[in-house]
Short mmCIF file of C-alpha atoms in Angstrom, two decimals:
data_model
loop_
_atom_site.label_atom_id
_atom_site.label_comp_id
_atom_site.label_asym_id
_atom_site.label_seq_id
_atom_site.Cartn_x
_atom_site.Cartn_y
_atom_site.Cartn_z
CA MET A 123 80.02 122.93 72.86
CA SER A 124 78.40 120.92 69.95
CA HIS A 125 79.74 123.39 67.36
CA CYS A 126 83.04 123.88 68.52
CA SER A 127 85.78 122.48 65.95
CA VAL A 128 88.22 119.51 66.65
CA GLU A 129 90.98 121.91 67.94
CA GLU A 130 88.81 123.18 70.72
CA LEU A 131 87.16 120.25 71.82
CA ARG A 132 91.23 118.77 72.17
CA THR A 133 91.83 121.51 74.33
CA GLY A 134 88.62 121.51 76.43
CA LEU A 135 89.45 117.91 77.16
CA THR A 136 92.87 118.82 78.15
CA ASN A 137 92.12 121.10 80.17
CA ALA A 138 89.25 119.00 81.96
CA THR A 139 91.85 115.98 82.15
CA LYS A 140 94.50 118.31 84.09
CA GLU A 141 91.58 120.43 86.42
CA THR A 142 90.56 117.47 87.88
CA HIS A 143 94.13 115.43 88.14
CA SER A 144 94.79 118.45 90.32
CA LEU A 145 91.19 118.36 92.18
CA TRP A 146 92.23 114.51 92.78
CA GLU A 147 95.48 115.73 94.23
CA GLU A 148 93.86 118.30 96.88
CA ASN A 149 91.55 115.36 97.30
CA LYS A 150 93.77 113.06 98.67
CA ASP A 151 94.95 114.46 101.51
CA LEU A 152 91.79 115.19 103.05
CA GLN A 153 90.58 111.05 102.63
CA GLY A 154 93.47 109.70 104.40
CA ARG A 155 92.66 112.24 106.89
CA PHE A 156 88.84 111.40 106.84
CA VAL A 157 89.98 107.65 106.68
CA ASN A 158 92.17 108.27 109.07
CA ASP A 159 88.78 110.24 111.86
CA LEU A 160 86.79 107.09 110.63
CA ASN A 161 88.87 104.45 111.87
CA GLU A 162 89.46 106.43 115.23
CA ILE A 163 85.70 106.72 115.91
CA SER A 164 85.00 102.79 115.12
CA ARG A 165 88.06 101.68 117.99
CA ILE A 166 85.75 104.55 120.25
CA GLN A 167 82.99 103.01 119.14
CA GLN A 168 84.51 99.73 120.49
CA ALA A 169 85.36 101.19 123.73
CA ILE A 170 82.25 102.85 124.42
CA ALA A 171 80.42 99.48 123.67
CA GLN A 172 82.78 97.69 126.53
CA LEU A 173 82.59 100.30 128.91
CA GLU A 174 78.24 99.84 128.58
CA ARG A 175 78.72 95.85 129.61
CA GLU A 176 80.92 97.08 131.84
CA HIS A 177 78.17 99.60 133.12
CA ARG A 178 81.63 101.98 134.07
CA GLN A 179 79.74 105.57 133.94
CA ASP A 180 82.28 107.35 135.25
CA GLN A 181 84.67 106.89 131.79
CA LEU A 182 81.78 106.40 129.41
CA GLN A 183 80.37 110.00 130.06
CA HIS A 184 84.59 110.89 128.57
CA ALA A 185 84.31 108.42 126.01
CA ARG A 186 80.61 110.00 124.81
CA HIS A 187 82.50 113.15 124.78
CA SER A 188 85.08 112.20 123.06
CA MET A 189 83.48 110.59 120.74
CA THR A 190 81.33 113.46 119.64
CA GLU A 191 84.45 115.68 119.30
CA MET A 192 85.39 113.12 116.75
CA GLN A 193 82.18 112.85 115.13
CA ARG A 194 82.03 116.37 114.37
CA ARG A 195 85.58 116.61 113.29
CA ALA A 196 85.35 113.85 111.02
CA SER A 197 81.62 115.75 109.71
CA GLN A 198 83.18 118.58 109.23
CA LEU A 199 86.06 116.79 107.14
CA TYR A 200 83.33 114.61 104.95
CA SER A 201 81.49 118.19 104.17
CA VAL A 202 85.26 119.99 102.38
CA LEU A 203 85.13 116.06 101.01
CA THR A 204 82.62 115.85 99.32
CA THR A 205 82.16 119.30 97.90
CA LYS A 206 86.01 118.55 96.26
CA ARG A 207 84.47 115.37 95.39
CA GLU A 208 81.04 117.24 93.60
CA GLU A 209 83.82 119.54 91.69
CA ILE A 210 85.76 116.32 90.45
CA VAL A 211 82.54 115.03 89.23
CA LYS A 212 81.60 117.87 87.38
CA LYS A 213 84.98 117.95 85.65
CA LEU A 214 84.79 114.17 84.71
CA ASN A 215 81.30 114.73 83.50
CA ASP A 216 82.97 118.03 81.23
CA GLY A 217 85.43 115.75 79.79
CA THR A 218 83.32 112.62 79.15
CA ASN A 219 81.16 114.86 77.75
CA PHE A 220 84.36 116.65 75.40
CA VAL A 221 85.11 112.62 74.75
CA ALA A 222 81.75 112.14 73.49
CA LEU A 223 81.79 115.23 70.91
CA LEU A 224 85.09 114.50 69.83
CA GLN A 225 84.97 110.84 69.05
CA ASN A 226 81.47 111.77 67.23
CA GLN A 227 83.46 114.06 65.09
CA LEU A 228 86.34 112.18 64.52
CA ILE A 229 83.62 109.18 63.35
CA SER A 230 81.76 111.51 61.50
CA ASP A 231 83.50 113.62 60.16
CA ARG A 232 87.57 113.26 59.45
CA LEU A 233 86.94 109.13 59.70
CA PHE A 234 83.85 108.77 57.66
CA ASP A 235 85.51 111.24 54.62
CA TRP A 236 88.50 108.96 54.69
CA LYS A 237 86.19 105.82 54.02
CA ASN A 238 84.38 107.88 51.28
CA ARG A 239 87.43 108.93 49.20
CA GLN A 240 88.96 105.83 49.63
CA LYS A 241 85.72 104.50 48.26
CA LEU A 242 85.85 106.70 45.23
CA ALA A 243 89.98 106.48 44.46
CA GLN A 244 88.99 102.82 42.83
CA VAL A 245 86.76 104.44 40.39
CA GLY A 246 89.47 106.91 40.01
CA VAL A 247 88.66 110.30 41.74
CA PRO A 248 92.64 111.04 43.80
CA PHE A 249 92.89 110.44 46.86
CA ASP A 250 96.37 112.71 47.48
CA ASN A 251 98.11 111.78 51.12
CA ARG A 252 96.09 109.54 52.36
CA ASP A 253 98.86 107.83 54.26
CA VAL A 254 99.70 110.78 56.39
CA THR A 255 96.02 111.81 56.41
CA LEU A 256 95.26 108.18 58.36
CA ASP A 257 98.43 108.67 60.63
CA GLU A 258 97.08 111.65 61.63
CA ILE A 259 93.78 110.01 62.14
CA GLN A 260 95.17 108.09 63.65
CA MET A 261 96.88 110.39 66.21
CA GLU A 262 93.46 112.14 67.34
CA PHE A 263 92.02 108.46 67.95
CA GLU A 264 95.80 108.41 70.20
CA PHE A 265 95.04 111.32 71.78
CA LEU A 266 90.78 110.64 72.65
CA ALA A 267 91.58 107.06 73.42
CA GLU A 268 94.92 108.43 76.35
CA GLN A 269 92.40 111.46 77.96
CA ASN A 270 89.66 109.01 78.22
CA TRP A 271 92.06 106.82 79.53
CA GLN A 272 93.32 109.37 82.79
CA LEU A 273 89.23 110.63 82.88
CA HIS A 274 88.62 106.84 83.49
CA MET A 275 91.53 106.11 86.43
CA PHE A 276 90.64 109.47 87.45
CA ALA A 277 87.04 108.22 87.96
CA SER A 278 88.00 105.12 89.39
CA TRP A 279 90.25 106.76 91.82
CA THR A 280 86.95 108.57 93.23
CA LEU A 281 84.63 105.10 93.28
CA ASP A 282 86.75 104.63 96.38
CA LEU A 283 85.55 101.40 98.07
CA LEU A 284 86.78 101.64 101.41
CA THR A 285 86.76 99.68 104.82
CA ARG A 286 84.30 101.90 107.18
CA VAL A 287 84.39 99.38 109.80
CA GLN A 288 87.52 97.39 110.40
CA PRO A 289 87.51 94.15 111.71
CA GLU A 290 88.71 92.63 114.85
CA PRO A 291 92.93 92.69 114.35
CA VAL A 292 92.79 88.93 114.90
CA LEU A 293 90.04 86.38 113.52
CA LYS A 294 89.51 83.31 115.34
CA THR A 295 88.25 80.31 112.63
CA GLN A 296 85.06 78.99 113.67
CA HIS A 297 84.18 82.37 114.78
CA LYS A 298 82.10 85.32 113.12
CA PHE A 299 83.29 89.10 112.46
CA VAL A 300 81.68 92.30 112.24
CA THR A 301 82.66 94.54 108.97
CA GLU A 302 81.49 97.06 107.13
CA VAL A 303 82.57 98.91 103.79
CA ARG A 304 81.72 102.01 101.57
CA LEU A 305 81.91 103.26 98.95
CA LEU A 306 82.74 107.32 99.20
CA ILE A 307 81.33 109.04 96.22
CA GLY A 308 77.37 108.38 97.03
CA ASP A 309 75.08 108.39 94.45
CA LYS A 310 77.30 110.75 91.70
CA LEU A 311 78.27 110.10 88.72
CA GLY A 312 74.24 108.29 88.83
CA ILE A 313 75.87 104.85 89.98
CA ARG A 314 72.94 104.35 92.07
CA GLN A 315 70.98 101.95 89.48
CA HIS A 316 74.27 100.34 88.84
CA LEU A 317 75.11 99.29 92.39
CA VAL A 318 72.11 98.76 94.31
CA ASN A 319 71.73 95.80 95.34
CA THR A 320 75.39 94.72 94.23
CA ASN A 321 76.86 92.09 95.77
CA VAL A 322 79.94 93.03 97.75
CA THR A 323 81.75 90.08 98.19
CA VAL A 324 84.59 89.03 101.28
CA LYS A 325 87.60 86.97 100.86
CA ILE A 326 90.42 86.01 103.27
CA ILE A 327 93.89 86.20 101.34
CA ALA A 328 97.77 86.38 102.23
CA GLU A 329 99.05 89.53 103.27
CA GLU A 330 101.85 89.57 100.99
CA GLU A 331 99.68 89.17 98.16
CA ALA A 332 97.74 92.39 99.61
CA LYS A 333 101.30 94.14 99.24
CA LEU A 334 101.08 92.99 95.82
CA LEU A 335 97.21 94.40 94.40
CA SER A 336 98.03 97.24 96.32
CA ALA A 337 100.88 98.13 94.64
CA THR A 338 99.10 96.50 91.08
CA GLN A 339 101.80 94.31 90.62
CA MET A 340 99.15 91.69 90.66
CA ASN A 341 95.54 91.72 89.45
CA HIS A 342 92.83 91.01 92.27
CA LYS A 343 91.98 87.91 89.94
CA ASP A 344 94.21 86.21 90.21
CA ILE A 345 94.56 86.78 93.83
CA LYS A 346 94.36 83.07 95.75
CA THR A 347 92.19 83.24 99.26
CA VAL A 348 93.82 81.12 101.75
CA GLY A 349 90.18 80.42 103.61
CA SER A 350 86.93 80.01 103.42
CA ILE A 351 84.33 82.43 104.54
CA SER A 352 80.77 81.70 105.01
CA ASN A 353 78.04 84.12 104.38
CA ASP A 354 80.75 86.13 102.06
CA TYR A 355 78.61 88.19 100.34
CA GLU A 356 76.43 91.54 101.27
CA LYS A 357 74.53 94.04 99.40
CA MET A 358 74.93 97.28 98.95
CA THR A 359 72.48 99.68 100.18
CA MET A 360 72.24 103.51 100.28
CA ASP A 361 70.18 104.36 103.76
CA GLU A 362 69.01 107.88 103.80
CA ARG A 363 71.97 109.86 104.14
CA GLY A 364 73.38 108.63 100.97
CA HIS A 365 75.79 106.57 102.05
CA MET A 366 76.19 103.55 100.32
CA ALA A 367 77.84 100.63 101.82
CA ALA A 368 77.40 96.96 102.33
CA LYS A 369 77.19 95.94 106.54
CA PHE A 370 78.93 92.17 107.03
CA ASN A 371 77.33 90.96 110.19
CA ASN A 372 76.87 87.67 110.51
CA SER A 373 80.17 86.42 108.31
CA LYS A 374 82.24 83.79 109.58
CA LEU A 375 86.08 82.72 109.15
CA THR A 376 85.38 79.23 108.84
CA ARG A 377 88.56 77.58 107.94
CA ILE A 378 92.55 79.14 107.00
CA ALA A 379 94.54 76.92 104.95
CA HIS A 380 97.66 75.85 105.85
CA ARG A 381 100.85 77.87 104.95
CA LYS A 382 104.39 77.44 105.47
CA PRO A 383 105.83 79.52 108.43
CA PRO A 384 109.19 81.37 108.12
CA PRO A 385 111.98 79.97 109.16
CA LYS A 386 112.56 79.61 112.97
CA GLY A 387 114.95 81.83 114.87
CA THR A 388 118.74 79.70 115.92
CA THR A 389 118.91 81.67 118.97
CA ALA A 390 117.99 80.09 122.26
CA ASP A 391 115.54 82.31 123.19
CA MET A 392 113.45 81.68 119.91
CA LYS A 393 111.53 79.28 121.85
CA CYS A 394 108.38 79.94 119.13
CA THR A 395 107.19 76.90 117.48
CA VAL A 396 105.80 76.10 114.46
CA SER A 397 101.96 76.78 115.39
CA ALA A 398 103.02 79.88 117.13
CA GLN A 399 105.14 81.34 114.77
CA ALA A 400 102.35 80.86 111.79
CA ALA A 401 99.58 82.61 114.28
CA THR A 402 102.42 85.78 114.77
CA ASP A 403 104.54 85.66 111.60
CA GLN A 404 101.67 85.53 109.12
CA LYS A 405 99.53 88.59 108.20
CA TYR A 406 96.43 88.17 106.09
CA ALA A 407 93.15 90.88 104.98
CA LEU A 408 90.27 90.57 103.73
CA LEU A 409 89.45 91.58 100.56
CA PHE A 410 86.46 93.19 99.25
CA HIS A 411 84.78 93.64 95.65
CA ILE A 412 81.90 94.81 93.82
CA SER A 413 80.70 92.73 91.00
CA PRO A 414 82.07 94.57 87.72
CA PHE A 415 79.76 97.47 86.98
CA GLN A 416 79.52 99.76 83.51
CA LEU A 417 79.40 103.81 83.87
CA GLY A 418 78.00 105.53 81.08
CA THR A 419 81.14 105.93 78.83
CA LEU A 420 83.90 105.81 80.96
CA GLY A 421 83.98 101.91 80.63
CA LYS A 422 83.44 99.28 83.40
CA PHE A 423 84.46 99.57 86.61
CA ASP A 424 86.28 96.92 89.14
CA VAL A 425 86.25 98.34 92.21
CA TRP A 426 88.13 96.76 95.53
CA THR A 427 89.25 97.57 98.80
CA LEU A 428 91.19 95.86 101.23
CA SER A 429 91.19 95.65 105.37
CA LEU A 430 93.92 96.31 107.77
CA PRO A 431 96.46 93.42 108.36
CA LEU A 432 95.24 91.21 110.56
CA MET A 433 95.89 87.63 112.29
CA VAL A 434 94.21 84.73 112.19
CA THR A 435 94.20 82.20 115.44
CA VAL A 436 93.09 78.63 115.40
CA HIS A 437 93.36 77.80 118.87
CA GLY A 438 93.78 79.59 121.76
CA SER A 439 97.29 79.53 122.54
CA GLN A 440 97.77 81.06 119.82
CA ASP A 441 96.07 84.41 120.89
CA CYS A 442 98.76 86.05 123.04
CA ASP A 443 101.20 85.97 120.14
CA ALA A 444 98.66 87.62 117.47
CA GLN A 445 98.05 90.03 119.67
CA GLY A 446 101.64 90.53 120.46
CA ALA A 447 102.15 91.11 116.60
CA ILE A 448 98.89 93.29 115.50
CA VAL A 449 99.89 95.70 118.71
CA TRP A 450 103.25 96.43 117.59
CA HIS A 451 101.35 96.79 113.77
CA ARG A 452 98.50 99.07 114.65
CA ALA A 453 101.40 101.00 116.99
CA PHE A 454 103.94 101.54 114.57
CA ALA A 455 103.10 100.00 111.00
CA SER A 456 102.20 102.74 108.06
CA VAL A 457 98.82 102.91 106.51
CA SER A 458 100.32 102.26 103.67
CA ARG A 459 101.03 99.10 101.86
CA SER A 460 103.13 101.05 99.32
CA PRO A 461 106.25 98.58 98.04
CA GLY A 462 108.65 101.71 99.96
CA THR A 463 107.63 101.29 103.11
CA THR A 464 109.49 98.94 105.46
CA ASP A 465 108.52 97.10 108.62
CA ILE A 466 109.22 99.20 111.90
CA THR A 467 111.62 96.82 113.56
CA ALA A 468 112.45 99.02 116.96
CA VAL A 469 111.33 101.87 118.98
CA ALA A 470 111.65 104.50 121.96
CA TRP A 471 110.67 103.63 124.86
CA LYS A 472 108.49 106.53 125.19
CA ASP A 473 106.50 105.39 122.11
CA LEU A 474 105.78 102.09 123.15
CA GLY A 475 105.00 103.04 126.77
CA HIS A 476 102.14 104.94 125.37
CA VAL A 477 100.61 102.41 122.91
CA LEU A 478 101.34 99.90 126.98
CA ARG A 479 98.87 102.82 128.69
CA HIS A 480 96.76 102.83 125.72
CA LYS A 481 96.32 98.96 124.94
CA PHE A 482 96.25 97.97 128.96
CA THR A 483 92.59 100.20 129.74
CA LEU A 484 91.31 99.16 125.89
CA PHE A 485 91.75 95.22 127.23
CA THR A 486 91.32 95.00 130.37
CA GLY A 487 88.23 97.96 130.26
CA ALA A 488 89.93 99.67 133.69
CA ARG A 489 88.57 102.80 134.51
CA ARG A 490 92.53 103.49 136.47
CA PRO A 491 95.19 103.70 133.63
CA LEU A 492 98.78 102.11 133.80
CA SER A 493 100.30 105.00 136.26
CA ASP A 494 103.78 106.62 135.10
CA ALA A 495 105.28 104.31 138.30
CA ASP A 496 103.34 101.73 136.38
CA LEU A 497 105.16 102.57 133.42
CA ASN A 498 108.54 102.80 135.08
CA TYR A 499 108.42 99.08 136.27
CA LEU A 500 107.55 98.28 132.30
CA SER A 501 110.40 100.08 131.67
CA GLU A 502 112.92 98.20 133.65
CA LYS A 503 111.82 95.25 132.53
CA LEU A 504 112.97 96.28 128.66
CA LEU A 505 115.63 99.04 129.56
CA VAL A 506 119.51 98.57 130.05
CA PRO A 507 119.87 99.79 134.46
CA ASN A 508 122.17 102.87 134.28
CA VAL A 509 122.62 103.16 130.83
CA PRO A 510 122.10 106.77 129.24
CA ASP A 511 121.82 106.29 125.96
CA GLN A 512 119.31 103.14 125.78
CA LYS A 513 119.47 101.45 122.25
CA PRO A 514 115.29 101.30 120.77
CA ILE A 515 112.57 98.34 121.55
CA THR A 516 113.47 95.51 119.26
CA PHE A 517 109.91 93.99 118.59
CA HIS A 518 112.00 90.82 119.38
CA ARG A 519 112.78 91.63 122.48
CA PHE A 520 109.28 93.19 123.05
CA ALA A 521 107.40 90.08 121.97
CA LYS A 522 110.00 87.05 121.39
CA GLN A 523 112.96 86.79 123.71
CA ASN A 524 112.29 85.80 127.46
CA LEU A 525 112.54 88.27 129.89
CA ARG A 526 115.27 86.89 131.56
CA ASP A 527 117.76 83.95 132.04
CA ASP A 528 115.75 82.96 134.47
CA VAL A 529 112.43 82.41 133.15
CA SER A 530 110.78 81.45 129.68
CA PHE A 531 108.24 83.96 128.55
CA SER A 532 108.77 86.89 126.61
CA PHE A 533 107.37 90.45 127.84
CA TRP A 534 104.78 90.83 126.13
CA GLU A 535 103.60 87.30 127.61
CA TRP A 536 103.90 88.38 131.10
CA PHE A 537 101.89 91.84 130.28
CA PHE A 538 99.19 90.03 128.21
CA ALA A 539 98.76 87.38 131.42
CA ILE A 540 98.88 90.29 133.28
CA MET A 541 95.63 92.02 131.77
CA GLN A 542 93.48 88.95 130.58
CA LEU A 543 94.37 88.11 135.23
CA ILE A 544 93.06 91.52 135.93
CA LYS A 545 90.40 91.35 133.44
CA GLN A 546 88.94 87.95 134.37
CA LYS A 547 89.59 88.56 137.83
CA LEU A 548 90.61 91.31 139.85
CA LEU A 549 89.39 94.65 137.70
CA LYS A 550 87.76 95.92 141.52
CA PHE A 551 91.04 95.23 143.46
CA TRP A 552 92.78 97.35 140.46
CA ASP A 553 90.02 100.14 139.88
CA GLU A 554 89.43 100.59 144.06
CA GLY A 555 93.85 100.68 143.75
CA TRP A 556 93.76 97.68 145.89
CA LEU A 557 96.50 96.51 143.80
CA VAL A 558 99.48 97.60 143.25
CA GLY A 559 100.46 95.18 140.55
CA PHE A 560 103.56 96.57 139.26
CA ILE A 561 106.50 96.49 142.37
CA SER A 562 109.59 94.39 142.77
CA LYS A 563 108.86 91.76 145.44
CA HIS A 564 112.38 93.30 146.60
CA ASP A 565 110.34 96.74 146.69
CA ALA A 566 106.92 95.51 147.95
CA SER A 567 109.47 93.95 150.79
CA GLN A 568 111.14 97.29 151.69
CA SER A 569 107.35 99.28 151.80
CA MET A 570 106.55 96.96 153.68
CA MET A 571 109.26 96.45 156.33
CA MET A 572 109.28 100.35 156.24
CA SER A 573 105.73 100.86 157.33
CA SER A 574 104.91 101.32 160.82
CA HIS A 575 101.84 98.77 161.24
CA SER A 576 101.19 95.58 159.85
CA THR A 577 100.32 95.39 156.66
CA PHE A 578 100.13 93.22 153.63
CA LEU A 579 100.65 94.34 149.79
CA LEU A 580 99.29 92.27 146.43
CA ARG A 581 101.56 92.30 143.65
CA PHE A 582 102.11 90.35 140.14
CA SER A 583 104.45 87.46 139.95
CA ASP A 584 107.63 88.55 137.88
CA THR A 585 108.81 84.79 138.10
CA GLN A 586 105.07 83.34 136.33
CA THR A 587 103.18 84.68 134.06
CA GLY A 588 99.54 85.65 134.97
CA ALA A 589 99.84 85.42 138.98
CA VAL A 590 99.02 87.88 141.53
CA SER A 591 101.09 87.55 145.33
CA ILE A 592 99.91 88.20 148.22
CA GLY A 593 103.08 89.89 150.72
CA PHE A 594 103.06 90.68 154.10
CA VAL A 595 105.76 91.14 157.37
CA CYS A 596 105.57 88.46 160.25
CA GLU A 597 107.90 88.27 162.90
CA ASP A 598 110.71 85.80 163.23
CA ASP A 599 111.29 84.02 166.45
CA ASP A 600 113.88 87.15 168.16
CA GLY A 601 110.56 89.78 167.32
CA GLN A 602 112.23 90.33 163.96
CA LYS A 603 110.03 91.59 160.67
CA VAL A 604 110.38 89.22 157.97
CA PRO A 605 108.98 89.75 154.83
CA PHE A 606 106.94 86.85 153.70
CA HIS A 607 105.40 86.58 150.03
CA LEU A 608 103.45 84.07 149.60
CA ALA A 609 102.96 81.45 146.15
CA PRO A 610 101.03 83.20 143.17
CA PHE A 611 97.89 82.88 141.86
CA SER A 612 97.18 81.85 138.63
CA ILE A 613 93.14 82.37 137.02
CA LYS A 614 93.25 78.98 137.34
CA ASP A 615 94.12 78.99 141.05
CA LEU A 616 91.59 81.68 141.11
CA ASP A 617 88.80 80.20 139.42
CA GLN A 618 88.76 77.06 142.78
CA LEU A 619 88.97 80.06 145.67
CA SER A 620 88.47 83.96 144.98
CA LEU A 621 91.15 86.11 145.76
CA ALA A 622 89.37 87.85 148.55
CA GLN A 623 88.56 84.09 149.36
CA ARG A 624 92.06 83.36 149.42
CA ILE A 625 93.27 86.58 152.14
CA ALA A 626 90.03 85.92 154.33
CA SER A 627 91.18 82.18 154.88
CA CYS A 628 94.90 83.37 155.16
CA PRO A 629 96.36 83.16 158.87
CA GLN A 630 99.06 85.03 159.18
CA LEU A 631 96.50 87.40 157.77
CA LYS A 632 94.29 87.69 160.23
CA GLU A 633 95.73 90.51 162.47
CA ILE A 634 96.31 92.05 159.77
CA LYS A 635 92.97 95.25 160.22
CA ARG A 636 91.62 96.28 157.06
CA GLY A 637 92.39 99.89 157.40
CA SER A 638 96.15 99.30 157.90
CA ALA A 639 96.72 96.43 154.33
CA MET A 640 98.71 98.19 152.04
CA LEU A 641 96.61 96.77 149.17
#
């Protein structure tokens, strides 16, 4: 290669650049699938950890099997991805060799010859076509610069920094968060010597600026942080498997700057306060950045990546709004931050119901999932009855608008409070099937009235958030059956006296045999 002509070097460099670009295009789809698999593995790991804490052995086996299958698939995909990346690295090395040789010939031969002839011209030696020759040399340098820049760009793409472990989607101030970033190239290109023990910093930025950064409409150096993070850097280290990563285990969001909330709605049911709007409508992102480093002849590299969009709360009252916004985003938003991407503002009930079923299990840790009957009951809260062609459910209807005219809370507020109630107070009741829960007062009354024996039933209130009511049938003065429902019990009520204690102490329920209860 060192004895090739300029034209041969030009051709070799052009081909190397084109082939590198072609390989990268093939690599992009593989990488996208691999990133999705890693995020799914992270989600399953969190679910397994929760199941282990709650000693739910029956679900652990299934979750671990799912984890094994997902890890196997990700491992196979990573193997293919690694092969593709090795091919890209080889082409990059070929390209950089061509760049070095061509640059040497241009400087040592053609440019040196031009300068020498220019020198001799000052003593009378003819130097014909000096400007034409210089223009030709300039074109060669421009070609070299363009090809070198493209190779630099491909190398930058190859040096992908990935958020392997996403932080919790809702960060709380004064609470630690855990996250991890990995460089998806390991020690290829010989970068280990440049990066081991190099700092990776993290800062929190506004999602609006994260979008501009992703669209290359803004430089990361111009991004303004909107909060303070303690322990905001970690060292890049390489493990025994060749993974270069930085793990953040002790970082804490200590402060978040006040941001002007978006304009408030004008409709009567837009009841959000300014603080609630700030939690619900303002998204953030974590920006990770590796200290700039030199990589051979390819130049200096500035590598960064972003977390998924996340919410920040400063007190517990904002948690419901923030969780609702994140559920919608994680379920229906694109993973891309490209300028052409628009937010999904309305979805079919089928898709929303599927998400709620998974969210319910993940949040509560329940073994018993939402049944089809439960989902049908939930759908009645959002859909217009007796209308065959239902309109899609908007985020406003889901999380902002009052559930009914006679209540002051949204569907999401009601559902979220029920999940909290189950998780904190009624998990055993729910898992054992002692709690019907999602049934209307009318249907509960009808069910108890039709029973051939004395019974009682537990259902979630739909006039109060996060509350359970005990329904039973008693006889009036004429001996007729009459359904009756006690005032609902909230988490605070059950803190004072558990549901089991309340059932045991209720005089109307003492005559009901244990085997007769329609819990």
